[in-house]
Coordinates of C-alpha atoms in Angstrom, one line a residue:
M164 CA 15.4 15.7 56.0
K165 CA 15.3 12.1 54.9
T166 CA 13.0 10.8 52.2
H167 CA 12.4 7.8 50.1
F168 CA 11.3 6.7 46.5
T169 CA 7.6 6.6 45.8
I170 CA 6.7 4.3 42.9
S171 CA 3.7 5.4 40.9
P172 CA 1.2 2.7 39.7
R173 CA 1.8 4.2 36.2
I174 CA 5.0 2.1 36.2
L175 CA 2.7 -0.8 35.1
D176 CA 2.1 1.1 31.8
H177 CA 5.8 1.0 31.1
L178 CA 6.7 -2.4 32.5
G179 CA 3.6 -4.3 31.6
V180 CA 1.4 -2.8 28.8
S181 CA 4.1 -1.2 26.7
A182 CA 6.4 -4.2 26.7
Y183 CA 3.9 -7.0 26.2
S184 CA 1.1 -5.6 24.0
S185 CA 1.2 -8.6 21.6
I186 CA -0.3 -11.9 22.7
N187 CA 2.7 -13.8 21.4
K188 CA 5.1 -11.9 23.6
C189 CA 2.8 -11.8 26.6
L190 CA 2.2 -15.6 26.7
A191 CA 5.8 -16.3 26.0
E192 CA 6.7 -14.3 29.1
L193 CA 4.1 -16.1 31.2
C194 CA 5.2 -19.5 30.0
S195 CA 8.8 -18.7 31.0
N196 CA 7.6 -18.2 34.5
C197 CA 6.0 -21.7 34.3
Y198 CA 9.3 -23.1 33.0
D199 CA 11.2 -21.6 36.0
A200 CA 8.6 -23.2 38.3
D201 CA 9.6 -26.6 36.9
A202 CA 6.4 -27.1 34.9
E203 CA 6.5 -30.0 32.5
N204 CA 3.2 -29.2 30.8
I205 CA 1.4 -26.0 30.1
Q206 CA -2.1 -25.9 28.8
I207 CA -3.4 -22.7 27.1
E208 CA -7.1 -22.4 26.3
M209 CA -8.1 -19.4 24.2
P210 CA -10.5 -18.3 21.5
E211 CA -9.5 -18.9 17.9
N212 CA -10.9 -15.5 17.0
F213 CA -10.4 -12.4 19.1
N214 CA -13.3 -11.1 21.2
I215 CA -12.9 -9.0 24.4
A216 CA -15.7 -11.0 26.0
N217 CA -13.6 -14.1 25.8
Q218 CA -10.9 -15.2 28.3
I219 CA -7.5 -16.9 28.1
T220 CA -6.5 -19.6 30.5
L221 CA -3.0 -20.8 31.2
K222 CA -2.5 -23.8 33.4
D223 CA 0.8 -25.5 34.4
D224 CA 1.9 -28.4 36.5
G225 CA 4.8 -26.6 38.1
N226 CA 5.7 -26.2 41.8
G227 CA 2.8 -23.8 42.6
M228 CA 3.0 -21.1 45.3
T229 CA 2.1 -20.8 49.0
P230 CA 0.5 -17.6 50.3
D231 CA 3.9 -16.6 51.6
D232 CA 5.3 -17.1 48.1
I233 CA 2.6 -14.9 46.7
R234 CA 3.4 -12.1 49.1
D235 CA 7.2 -12.3 49.2
K236 CA 7.9 -13.3 45.6
Y237 CA 5.0 -13.0 43.2
L238 CA 3.8 -9.6 44.3
Y239 CA 7.4 -8.3 44.8
I240 CA 7.9 -6.3 41.6
G241 CA 11.5 -6.6 40.6
F242 CA 12.1 -9.7 42.7
N243 CA 15.1 -11.7 41.2
R244 CA 14.6 -15.4 41.9
R245 CA 18.2 -16.0 41.1
N246 CA 19.1 -14.4 44.4
D247 CA 17.8 -17.6 46.0
S248 CA 19.3 -19.9 43.4
D249 CA 20.5 -19.8 39.8
V250 CA 18.6 -23.0 39.1
S251 CA 15.0 -24.1 39.6
E252 CA 13.7 -25.8 42.8
K253 CA 13.3 -29.4 41.6
K254 CA 14.5 -29.9 38.1
K255 CA 17.6 -27.7 38.5
R256 CA 16.9 -25.9 35.2
K257 CA 18.8 -22.7 34.6
V258 CA 16.4 -20.0 35.6
I259 CA 15.5 -17.8 32.6
G260 CA 13.7 -15.0 34.4
N261 CA 15.6 -12.5 36.4
K262 CA 14.0 -9.0 36.2
G263 CA 10.9 -9.8 38.3
I264 CA 8.5 -8.0 36.0
G265 CA 7.2 -10.9 33.9
K266 CA 4.1 -11.3 36.1
L267 CA 3.0 -7.9 34.8
A268 CA 3.0 -9.2 31.2
A269 CA -0.7 -10.2 31.4
F270 CA -1.7 -6.6 31.9
G271 CA -0.4 -6.1 28.3
I272 CA -3.5 -7.9 27.0
A273 CA -6.0 -8.1 29.9
N274 CA -7.5 -5.8 32.5
T275 CA -8.3 -8.6 35.0
I276 CA -6.0 -11.4 36.1
I277 CA -7.1 -14.3 38.4
I278 CA -4.3 -16.4 39.8
K279 CA -5.1 -19.9 41.3
T280 CA -2.1 -21.7 42.6
V281 CA -1.7 -25.0 44.6
K282 CA 1.2 -26.0 46.8
N283 CA 1.3 -28.2 49.9
N284 CA -2.5 -28.9 49.5
I285 CA -3.4 -25.3 49.8
L286 CA -5.2 -23.5 47.0
S287 CA -4.5 -19.7 47.0
T288 CA -6.4 -17.3 44.9
I289 CA -5.9 -13.7 44.1
E290 CA -7.5 -11.3 41.7
L291 CA -5.7 -8.3 40.2
K292 CA -7.4 -5.6 38.3
K293 CA -5.6 -3.0 36.3
E294 CA -8.1 -0.3 37.5
Y295 CA -7.2 -0.9 41.1
F296 CA -3.9 0.9 40.7
D297 CA -5.6 4.0 39.3
D298 CA -6.9 4.9 42.8
F299 CA -3.5 5.0 44.5
K300 CA -0.6 7.4 44.3
N301 CA 1.8 4.8 45.6
I302 CA 1.7 1.2 44.4
E303 CA 2.5 0.0 47.9
E304 CA -0.8 1.4 49.1
C305 CA -2.7 -1.2 47.0
E306 CA -3.9 -4.1 49.2
I307 CA -4.4 -7.5 47.6
N308 CA -6.6 -10.2 49.2
V309 CA -5.3 -13.7 49.1
S310 CA -8.0 -16.3 49.8
T311 CA -7.0 -19.9 50.8
E312 CA -8.5 -23.3 51.2
T313 CA -7.4 -26.8 51.5
T314 CA -7.5 -29.0 48.4
S315 CA -6.5 -32.3 47.0
E316 CA -5.6 -30.9 43.6
A317 CA -2.2 -31.4 42.2
H318 CA 0.4 -28.7 42.6
G319 CA 0.5 -26.0 39.8
T320 CA -0.7 -22.6 38.8
T321 CA -3.6 -21.4 36.7
L322 CA -3.8 -17.9 35.2
I323 CA -7.2 -16.6 33.9
L324 CA -6.9 -13.5 31.8
K325 CA -10.3 -11.7 31.5
D326 CA -11.6 -8.4 30.1
L327 CA -9.2 -8.6 27.2
S328 CA -7.9 -5.3 25.9
E329 CA -9.3 -3.7 22.8
K330 CA -5.8 -2.6 22.0
M331 CA -4.5 -6.2 21.8
R332 CA -2.9 -6.9 18.4
P333 CA -4.6 -9.4 16.1
F334 CA -3.3 -12.9 16.4
E335 CA -3.4 -16.3 14.7
V336 CA -3.3 -19.4 16.9
P337 CA -1.1 -21.5 14.6
K338 CA 1.5 -18.7 14.5
L339 CA 1.2 -18.4 18.3
R340 CA 2.1 -22.1 18.7
A341 CA 5.2 -21.6 16.4
H342 CA 6.2 -18.5 18.3
L343 CA 6.0 -20.2 21.7
F344 CA 7.9 -23.2 20.5
K345 CA 10.6 -21.0 19.1
S346 CA 10.8 -18.7 22.1
L347 CA 11.0 -21.1 25.0
P348 CA 13.6 -23.8 25.8
N349 CA 13.2 -26.9 23.6
I350 CA 13.8 -29.7 26.0
P351 CA 12.2 -33.2 26.4
D352 CA 10.3 -32.6 29.6
F353 CA 8.7 -29.3 28.7
T354 CA 5.6 -29.1 26.5
I355 CA 3.2 -26.2 25.7
R356 CA -0.2 -26.9 24.2
V357 CA -2.6 -24.3 22.8
N358 CA -6.2 -25.6 22.6
R359 CA -4.9 -29.1 23.2
I360 CA -2.5 -29.0 20.3
P361 CA 1.3 -29.2 21.2
C362 CA 3.5 -26.3 20.1
S363 CA 6.0 -27.4 17.6
A364 CA 8.2 -26.2 14.8
D365 CA 7.9 -27.2 11.2
D366 CA 10.5 -29.9 10.3
V367 CA 13.2 -28.4 8.1
E368 CA 14.7 -30.9 5.7
G369 CA 18.4 -30.3 5.1
I370 CA 21.9 -30.7 6.6
K371 CA 22.3 -29.9 10.3
I372 CA 25.7 -28.6 11.4
P373 CA 26.8 -27.9 15.0
I374 CA 28.3 -24.5 16.1
D375 CA 30.7 -24.5 19.0
H376 CA 33.0 -21.6 19.7
T377 CA 34.5 -19.9 22.8
F378 CA 35.3 -16.2 23.0
E379 CA 38.4 -15.7 25.1
G380 CA 37.5 -13.9 28.3
I381 CA 33.8 -13.7 27.4
G382 CA 32.3 -17.2 27.2
P383 CA 31.1 -20.0 24.9
I384 CA 28.4 -20.3 22.3
K385 CA 26.8 -23.6 21.2
G386 CA 24.1 -24.4 18.8
Y387 CA 23.5 -25.5 15.2
Y388 CA 22.4 -24.3 11.8
V389 CA 20.5 -26.1 9.1
I390 CA 21.2 -25.7 5.4
A391 CA 17.6 -26.3 4.2
S392 CA 16.7 -28.0 1.0
V393 CA 14.4 -25.1 0.0
R394 CA 14.1 -21.4 0.8
Q395 CA 12.6 -20.7 4.2
K396 CA 9.8 -18.2 5.0
Q397 CA 11.7 -17.0 8.0
A398 CA 15.4 -17.7 7.4
G399 CA 18.0 -16.8 10.0
V400 CA 19.5 -17.9 13.3
I401 CA 18.0 -17.2 16.7
I402 CA 20.1 -16.2 19.7
R403 CA 19.1 -17.8 22.9
V404 CA 20.1 -17.1 26.5
R405 CA 19.6 -20.0 29.0
Q406 CA 17.8 -21.7 26.2
R407 CA 15.2 -19.0 25.9
A408 CA 15.0 -17.1 22.5
V409 CA 15.9 -13.4 22.8
T410 CA 16.1 -12.4 19.1
E411 CA 14.1 -13.0 16.0
P412 CA 15.8 -15.1 13.3
S413 CA 18.7 -13.0 11.8
L414 CA 21.5 -13.3 9.3
F415 CA 23.5 -10.5 11.0
G416 CA 23.7 -8.1 8.2
L417 CA 23.9 -10.5 5.2
E418 CA 21.8 -9.4 2.3
K419 CA 19.4 -12.2 1.5
R420 CA 18.6 -11.1 -2.1
S421 CA 22.1 -10.6 -3.3
H422 CA 22.7 -14.3 -3.9
F423 CA 21.3 -15.8 -7.1
S424 CA 20.7 -19.3 -5.5
F425 CA 19.0 -17.7 -2.5
S426 CA 21.6 -19.5 -0.3
A427 CA 21.1 -17.1 2.6
E428 CA 17.4 -17.8 2.6
K429 CA 18.0 -21.5 3.2
I430 CA 19.8 -21.1 6.6
V431 CA 18.0 -21.6 9.8
G432 CA 19.2 -22.4 13.3
E433 CA 19.9 -21.2 16.8
I434 CA 22.8 -20.6 19.2
N435 CA 22.9 -20.3 22.9
A436 CA 25.0 -17.5 24.5
D437 CA 24.5 -17.3 28.3
F438 CA 27.2 -14.6 28.7
L439 CA 24.7 -12.2 27.1
D440 CA 22.2 -12.5 30.0
P441 CA 23.1 -9.2 31.6
F442 CA 22.5 -7.4 28.3
I443 CA 18.9 -8.4 27.6
N444 CA 16.6 -5.4 27.3
T445 CA 13.6 -5.0 29.5
S446 CA 11.1 -6.4 27.0
R447 CA 13.4 -9.4 26.4
D448 CA 13.1 -9.2 22.6
N449 CA 16.7 -8.0 21.9
F450 CA 19.9 -7.0 23.5
L451 CA 21.4 -3.7 24.5
E452 CA 23.1 -2.7 21.3
E453 CA 25.8 -0.7 23.0
A454 CA 27.1 -3.8 24.8
E455 CA 30.6 -4.7 23.5
E456 CA 29.9 -8.5 24.0
V457 CA 26.8 -8.3 21.8
E458 CA 28.7 -6.5 19.1
I459 CA 31.5 -9.1 19.2
L460 CA 29.1 -12.0 18.9
K461 CA 27.2 -10.4 16.0
L462 CA 30.4 -9.6 14.1
Y463 CA 31.5 -13.2 14.6
L464 CA 28.2 -14.6 13.3
H465 CA 28.2 -12.3 10.3
D466 CA 31.6 -13.5 9.2
F467 CA 30.8 -17.1 10.0
F468 CA 27.6 -17.2 8.0
K469 CA 29.1 -15.1 5.2
G470 CA 31.6 -17.9 4.8
V471 CA 28.8 -20.5 4.8
V472 CA 26.8 -18.5 2.2
D473 CA 29.9 -18.0 0.0
E474 CA 30.6 -21.7 -0.1
L475 CA 27.0 -22.5 -0.9
E476 CA 27.1 -19.9 -3.7
K477 CA 30.3 -21.3 -5.1
E478 CA 28.7 -24.8 -5.1
A479 CA 25.5 -23.5 -6.7
E480 CA 27.5 -21.5 -9.3
G481 CA 29.4 -24.7 -10.3
K482 CA 26.2 -26.6 -10.7
R483 CA 24.6 -23.7 -12.7
T484 CA 27.7 -23.3 -14.9
K485 CA 27.8 -27.0 -15.6
K486 CA 24.1 -27.1 -16.4
I487 CA 24.3 -24.2 -18.9
I488 CA 27.7 -25.0 -20.6
E489 CA 27.0 -28.7 -21.0
V490 CA 23.8 -28.1 -23.0
P491 CA 24.4 -29.9 -26.3
A492 CA 23.7 -26.8 -28.4
I493 CA 26.3 -24.8 -26.4
Q494 CA 28.8 -27.6 -26.6
E495 CA 28.4 -27.8 -30.3
K496 CA 29.1 -24.1 -30.8
L497 CA 32.1 -24.2 -28.5
Q498 CA 33.6 -27.1 -30.4
K499 CA 33.6 -25.1 -33.6
L500 CA 35.9 -22.6 -32.0
P501 CA 39.7 -23.1 -32.2
L502 CA 41.1 -24.8 -29.1
H503 CA 42.8 -21.7 -27.6
I504 CA 39.8 -19.5 -28.2
R505 CA 37.5 -22.2 -26.9
T506 CA 39.4 -22.3 -23.6
K507 CA 39.2 -18.5 -23.3
A508 CA 35.5 -18.4 -24.2
R509 CA 34.7 -21.0 -21.6
S510 CA 36.6 -19.1 -18.8
V511 CA 34.7 -15.9 -19.8
I512 CA 31.4 -17.7 -19.8
E513 CA 32.1 -19.1 -16.3
A514 CA 33.0 -15.6 -15.0
V515 CA 29.9 -14.1 -16.5
I516 CA 27.6 -16.8 -15.0
S517 CA 29.3 -16.1 -11.6
K518 CA 28.6 -12.4 -11.9
S519 CA 25.0 -12.8 -13.2
K520 CA 23.5 -13.8 -9.8
L521 CA 20.1 -12.3 -10.3
A522 CA 19.6 -13.1 -14.0
S523 CA 17.3 -15.9 -15.0
D524 CA 18.6 -19.1 -16.7
E525 CA 17.0 -17.9 -19.9
E526 CA 18.8 -14.6 -19.8
I527 CA 22.1 -16.4 -19.0
N528 CA 21.6 -18.7 -22.0
E529 CA 21.1 -15.8 -24.3
L530 CA 24.2 -14.1 -22.9
V531 CA 26.3 -17.3 -23.3
D532 CA 25.2 -17.6 -26.9
W533 CA 26.2 -14.0 -27.4
I534 CA 29.7 -14.5 -26.0
I535 CA 30.3 -17.5 -28.3
K536 CA 29.2 -15.5 -31.3
Y537 CA 31.4 -12.7 -30.1
F538 CA 34.5 -14.9 -30.0
D539 CA 33.7 -16.2 -33.4
S540 CA 33.3 -12.8 -35.0
N541 CA 35.5 -9.9 -36.0
V542 CA 33.5 -7.4 -34.1
L543 CA 36.4 -6.7 -31.6
R544 CA 39.1 -4.5 -33.0
E545 CA 42.6 -3.6 -32.0
L546 CA 42.1 0.1 -32.3
M547 CA 39.1 0.2 -29.9
N548 CA 40.8 2.4 -27.3
S549 CA 42.1 4.8 -30.0
I550 CA 38.6 5.2 -31.3
I551 CA 37.2 5.9 -27.9
H552 CA 39.8 8.6 -27.3
A553 CA 39.7 10.1 -30.8
D554 CA 38.4 13.6 -31.4
S555 CA 34.9 13.2 -32.8
N556 CA 35.4 16.5 -34.7
D557 CA 38.2 15.0 -36.7
V558 CA 35.9 13.0 -38.9
Q559 CA 38.5 11.7 -41.3
K560 CA 40.8 10.4 -38.6
L561 CA 37.9 8.8 -36.7
A562 CA 36.6 7.2 -39.9
E563 CA 40.0 5.7 -40.7
L564 CA 40.4 4.4 -37.2
I565 CA 37.0 2.7 -37.3
K566 CA 37.7 1.4 -40.8
D567 CA 41.0 -0.2 -39.7
W568 CA 39.7 -2.0 -36.6
G569 CA 41.6 -5.2 -36.2
L570 CA 40.6 -8.4 -34.3
R571 CA 41.7 -8.4 -30.7
Q572 CA 41.3 -11.3 -28.2
M573 CA 38.7 -10.8 -25.5
N574 CA 40.1 -10.4 -22.0
N575 CA 37.2 -9.1 -20.1
V576 CA 33.7 -9.3 -21.4
T577 CA 32.4 -6.5 -19.2
E578 CA 35.1 -4.0 -20.3
I579 CA 34.5 -4.9 -23.9
I580 CA 30.8 -4.3 -23.7
R581 CA 31.4 -0.9 -22.1
D582 CA 34.0 -0.2 -24.8
Q583 CA 31.4 -1.1 -27.5
I584 CA 28.9 1.2 -26.0
N585 CA 31.5 4.0 -26.0
I586 CA 32.3 3.3 -29.7
I587 CA 28.6 3.4 -30.6
K588 CA 28.4 6.8 -29.0
K589 CA 31.4 7.9 -31.2
L590 CA 29.6 6.6 -34.2
E591 CA 26.5 8.5 -33.3
E592 CA 28.6 11.7 -33.3
L593 CA 30.0 10.7 -36.7
V594 CA 26.6 10.0 -38.2
N595 CA 25.2 13.2 -37.0
S596 CA 28.1 15.3 -38.2
E597 CA 27.6 17.4 -41.3
K598 CA 31.2 16.8 -42.2
S599 CA 30.9 13.1 -42.6
L600 CA 30.8 11.6 -46.1
E601 CA 28.2 9.2 -47.2
I602 CA 30.7 6.5 -48.3
E603 CA 32.3 6.6 -44.8
V604 CA 29.1 5.9 -43.0
H605 CA 28.1 3.2 -45.5
K606 CA 31.4 1.4 -45.2
L607 CA 31.3 1.6 -41.4
I608 CA 27.8 0.0 -41.3
E609 CA 28.6 -2.5 -44.0
G610 CA 31.9 -3.6 -42.3
N611 CA 30.2 -3.9 -38.9
L612 CA 26.9 -5.7 -39.6
W613 CA 26.6 -6.5 -35.9
L614 CA 25.2 -2.9 -35.6
I615 CA 22.2 -4.0 -37.6
R616 CA 21.5 -7.2 -35.7
E617 CA 23.4 -9.4 -33.2
G618 CA 25.2 -12.3 -35.0
L619 CA 24.8 -10.7 -38.5
E620 CA 28.6 -10.3 -38.7
L621 CA 28.8 -14.1 -38.9
W622 CA 26.7 -14.2 -42.1
S623 CA 28.4 -14.4 -45.5
T624 CA 28.0 -12.0 -48.5
D625 CA 25.9 -13.8 -51.0
K626 CA 27.5 -13.1 -54.4
P627 CA 25.1 -15.4 -56.5
L628 CA 22.1 -13.5 -55.2
K629 CA 23.9 -10.2 -55.8
T630 CA 24.5 -11.3 -59.4
V631 CA 20.8 -12.1 -59.9
L632 CA 19.9 -8.5 -59.0
D633 CA 22.8 -7.1 -61.0
N634 CA 21.8 -8.9 -64.1
H635 CA 18.2 -8.0 -63.7
F636 CA 18.8 -4.3 -63.0
D637 CA 21.4 -4.0 -65.7
N638 CA 18.6 -4.3 -68.2
L639 CA 16.1 -2.0 -66.4
Y640 CA 18.5 0.6 -65.0
A641 CA 21.5 0.6 -67.4
K642 CA 21.9 4.3 -67.0
N643 CA 21.6 4.3 -63.2
K644 CA 23.6 1.5 -61.6
D645 CA 22.9 2.9 -58.1
E646 CA 19.4 1.4 -58.4
R647 CA 20.4 -1.8 -56.7
P648 CA 21.0 -2.9 -53.1
D649 CA 24.3 -2.2 -51.4
V650 CA 24.6 -5.4 -49.4
I651 CA 23.1 -8.9 -49.6
C652 CA 24.2 -11.4 -47.0
R653 CA 23.0 -14.9 -46.1
S654 CA 23.1 -17.0 -43.0
R655 CA 25.7 -19.7 -42.7
D656 CA 23.3 -22.0 -40.9
G657 CA 21.7 -23.6 -43.9
G658 CA 21.4 -20.3 -45.7
N659 CA 17.6 -20.2 -45.2
E660 CA 17.7 -16.5 -44.2
A661 CA 19.0 -13.5 -46.1
I662 CA 19.4 -9.8 -45.4
V663 CA 19.1 -7.0 -48.0
L664 CA 20.6 -3.7 -47.1
E665 CA 19.9 -0.5 -49.0
F666 CA 21.7 2.7 -47.9
K667 CA 20.6 6.2 -48.8
R668 CA 22.8 9.2 -48.7
P669 CA 22.5 11.1 -45.4
K670 CA 21.2 14.2 -47.2
V671 CA 18.6 12.2 -49.2
R672 CA 15.1 12.0 -47.7
V673 CA 13.6 8.5 -48.1
T674 CA 10.4 8.5 -50.2
M675 CA 7.8 6.0 -51.3
D676 CA 9.8 5.5 -54.5
H677 CA 12.7 4.2 -52.4
V678 CA 10.4 1.9 -50.6
T679 CA 8.9 0.6 -53.8
Q680 CA 12.4 0.0 -55.1
A681 CA 13.3 -2.1 -52.0
L682 CA 10.1 -4.2 -52.4
K683 CA 11.2 -5.0 -55.9
Y684 CA 14.4 -6.5 -54.6
E685 CA 12.6 -9.0 -52.5
G686 CA 10.2 -9.9 -55.3
I687 CA 13.1 -10.6 -57.7
L688 CA 15.1 -12.6 -55.1
S689 CA 12.1 -14.6 -53.9
K690 CA 11.4 -15.6 -57.5
H691 CA 14.8 -17.1 -57.8
R692 CA 15.2 -18.4 -54.2
P693 CA 11.6 -19.1 -53.0
S694 CA 12.8 -21.1 -50.0
I695 CA 14.8 -18.2 -48.4
K696 CA 13.2 -15.9 -45.9
F697 CA 14.2 -12.3 -46.7
E698 CA 14.4 -9.2 -44.5
T699 CA 15.1 -5.8 -46.2
F700 CA 16.4 -2.7 -44.5
V701 CA 16.2 0.8 -46.1
I702 CA 18.7 2.9 -44.1
G703 CA 18.7 6.7 -44.3
R704 CA 18.7 9.7 -42.1
T705 CA 15.2 11.2 -42.7
Y706 CA 11.9 9.9 -44.1
D707 CA 8.9 11.5 -45.8
T708 CA 5.8 11.6 -43.6
D709 CA 3.8 9.3 -45.9
V710 CA 6.6 6.7 -45.6
L711 CA 6.6 6.9 -41.8
S712 CA 2.9 6.5 -41.6
I713 CA 3.2 2.9 -43.0
K714 CA 6.4 2.0 -41.2
D715 CA 4.7 -0.6 -38.9
K716 CA 2.9 -2.2 -41.9
L717 CA 6.1 -2.5 -43.8
A718 CA 7.8 -4.0 -40.8
A719 CA 5.1 -6.6 -40.6
G720 CA 6.1 -7.6 -44.1
H721 CA 9.8 -7.7 -43.1
L722 CA 10.8 -4.4 -44.7
Y723 CA 12.3 -2.1 -42.1
L724 CA 13.0 1.6 -42.3
W725 CA 15.9 2.3 -39.9
S726 CA 17.8 5.6 -39.6
F727 CA 21.5 5.5 -38.9
S728 CA 20.8 6.9 -35.4
E729 CA 18.1 4.3 -34.7
I730 CA 20.6 1.5 -35.7
L731 CA 23.1 2.8 -33.2
Q732 CA 20.5 3.4 -30.5
K733 CA 19.2 -0.2 -30.8
T734 CA 22.7 -1.6 -30.7
R735 CA 23.6 0.4 -27.7
M736 CA 20.4 -0.7 -25.9
R737 CA 21.3 -4.3 -26.6
F738 CA 24.7 -3.9 -25.0
E739 CA 23.3 -2.0 -22.1
K740 CA 20.8 -4.8 -21.6
I741 CA 23.7 -7.3 -21.4
L742 CA 25.3 -5.1 -18.7
E743 CA 22.0 -5.0 -16.9
I744 CA 21.9 -8.8 -17.0
L745 CA 25.4 -8.9 -15.5
N746 CA 24.1 -6.6 -12.8
L747 CA 26.9 -4.1 -13.3

C-alpha cells in the first residue's frame, strides 16, 4: 500500500498563532515580506488603542503579485522564494524570508485577512478567514477564491487585518515603531511608517566603533557598537542575519550590574552574521542553541565585549580615583603622612576604590578617610596573627599578647579588616571570661581607644584636664582616690572635643551613684574649659534597671552607658560595614 502525508489545518495554530501572537512580531514578519518584494515604503494604519472592532492596514509599494503568484507562491505554505533566486526581483536585495510561513503571521492577531495586490495592471483580491480551516480535515481541501479586475493603480500589496483577536497582547504604537525599525534592515531606500510617522531609533550620543571579524571556515561578521554617553534603557547588541534582526539586544552573559560605572549599560549596537541563516528558529526571534556556529559567535562576542567593558571600567576607575584622592581635604591628610607611608596609603586607597564598585562616592570618601587614619595610628600590631591563633582559655597569655601589640605596616586593607574582626571576637571571649582581671580589660580598652570610636586612637591624653579633676577630687575624696575618671583624651584637631572614660570593674553593677559621679566630671571640666565639647562614657558589664531606663536620655546629654560587650560589638559592626562597602 502506498500513502501520503495529510496536513491538518491545525498546523496554522503552531505556525501562525503561536509564533506571532504579539503585534510587534506579527507586523515585523509581514514587513519582511514587503522588503523581499522590493518595497521602498510601507504604510501601516492602526488604532492607537486596542479594540477588536478596529482593523489594521498594511500597504506597500513593492512588486505586487499576479493571480498565478498568489496560487503558486503566496498560498504555497513552506514555499522558499530563495529557490528562484537568493536576491529580490528588482533591487537585488538579499532575501530575508526563507521558511514560507510568514504569510500566516497575520493569523496571530486577526481572524480575517484581506489581500489586495496589483501587478501588471491587474488587481487581485483574496479573503482568508481562520474559521475556514476548521471545516476541513486536510488543508488542501480548502478552496480560495481569487477575484481579479484591471486597474490603473500602481503596483504593490495591501493587507487588511480584521476581526482582531481578543488574545492579542497589549501594545503601544511608539514602541511598535521602535521595534520595527530595530527588526528590519536599516537601508536608505526602505521606510516604514505607522500612522504616517516614520519608524526610527532614538539617536544615541557616544562613540561609534566598527566590528569586523572573520571566523575561519564559518564566515564573517560586520557591524558596530556605540559607547553611549549615558546608560541606555535597552543596552546590548543585536544579531542580524541578512540585515534583519533575529535577537533582542544582548551582552552575551556579561552582568550589567557588576560594574560600578554601569559601563555595560552604555553599550548598544548590532552585528550582521549571514552564516547563521540556517540556524534561525521557526519564530525568527532567536537561534537554535545547539548549533555550534551560534555558540562560537556568542563566546566570541562575550570575550570581545568583556574586554570593552574592562577597559571602560579601568578608565572610569581612574577618573573616580583621581576625583576622590585629589579632594583638598584628602590631600592635606595624605601630606601629613611620612613619604614612604603616604605612597603605601595611596596605593591601598586606589586598590580599595577599584574593589568598591557598587559603593557610593560618599561611602568611598568615608572609607578613604578611615584608611588614612589607620595608617596614621598604632591600631595595627605585629602580634595580630599570634592573638588570632591564641587559646582564649589562656587568659594571661592572651592578655599579654594583646598588651604587646606592635605597629605593623599595612599590606592589604581587606586582610587587616578581617584580622581586626577576628581580634574583636577574641576580646569578646576575654571580656566574658570569669578568669579575666579588671586591670587587664581596662588596659586593653585604654590602649586601644579605636574600640570606643573610630579615630579616637589619634587623640592625645589631656594631662592638664586630668590634673584639674585630680586636684578637685583630692579634696573631696582624699580617702578614695578611685573616685575619678580613668582616661581623659582630647582631639588633636584644635582640641575642641574631649572624651572622658570611666571604667567599672566587671563584677560591679553600675548604679545611679556611678552615673551621678560621671556627671560631676563633666560639670567640673566644663567650668574650667567651657569651649570644649565633652562626651562621657561609663563602661561596665551590667547596669541597674533604673539606670538602663534613662539610658537614651543620658545619651542625648552626651553621657553614654556602654558595656564591654557592646563596645566590641559596635566596633565589629563598623569593620563589617567596611567589608560590605568593599563588596567582599
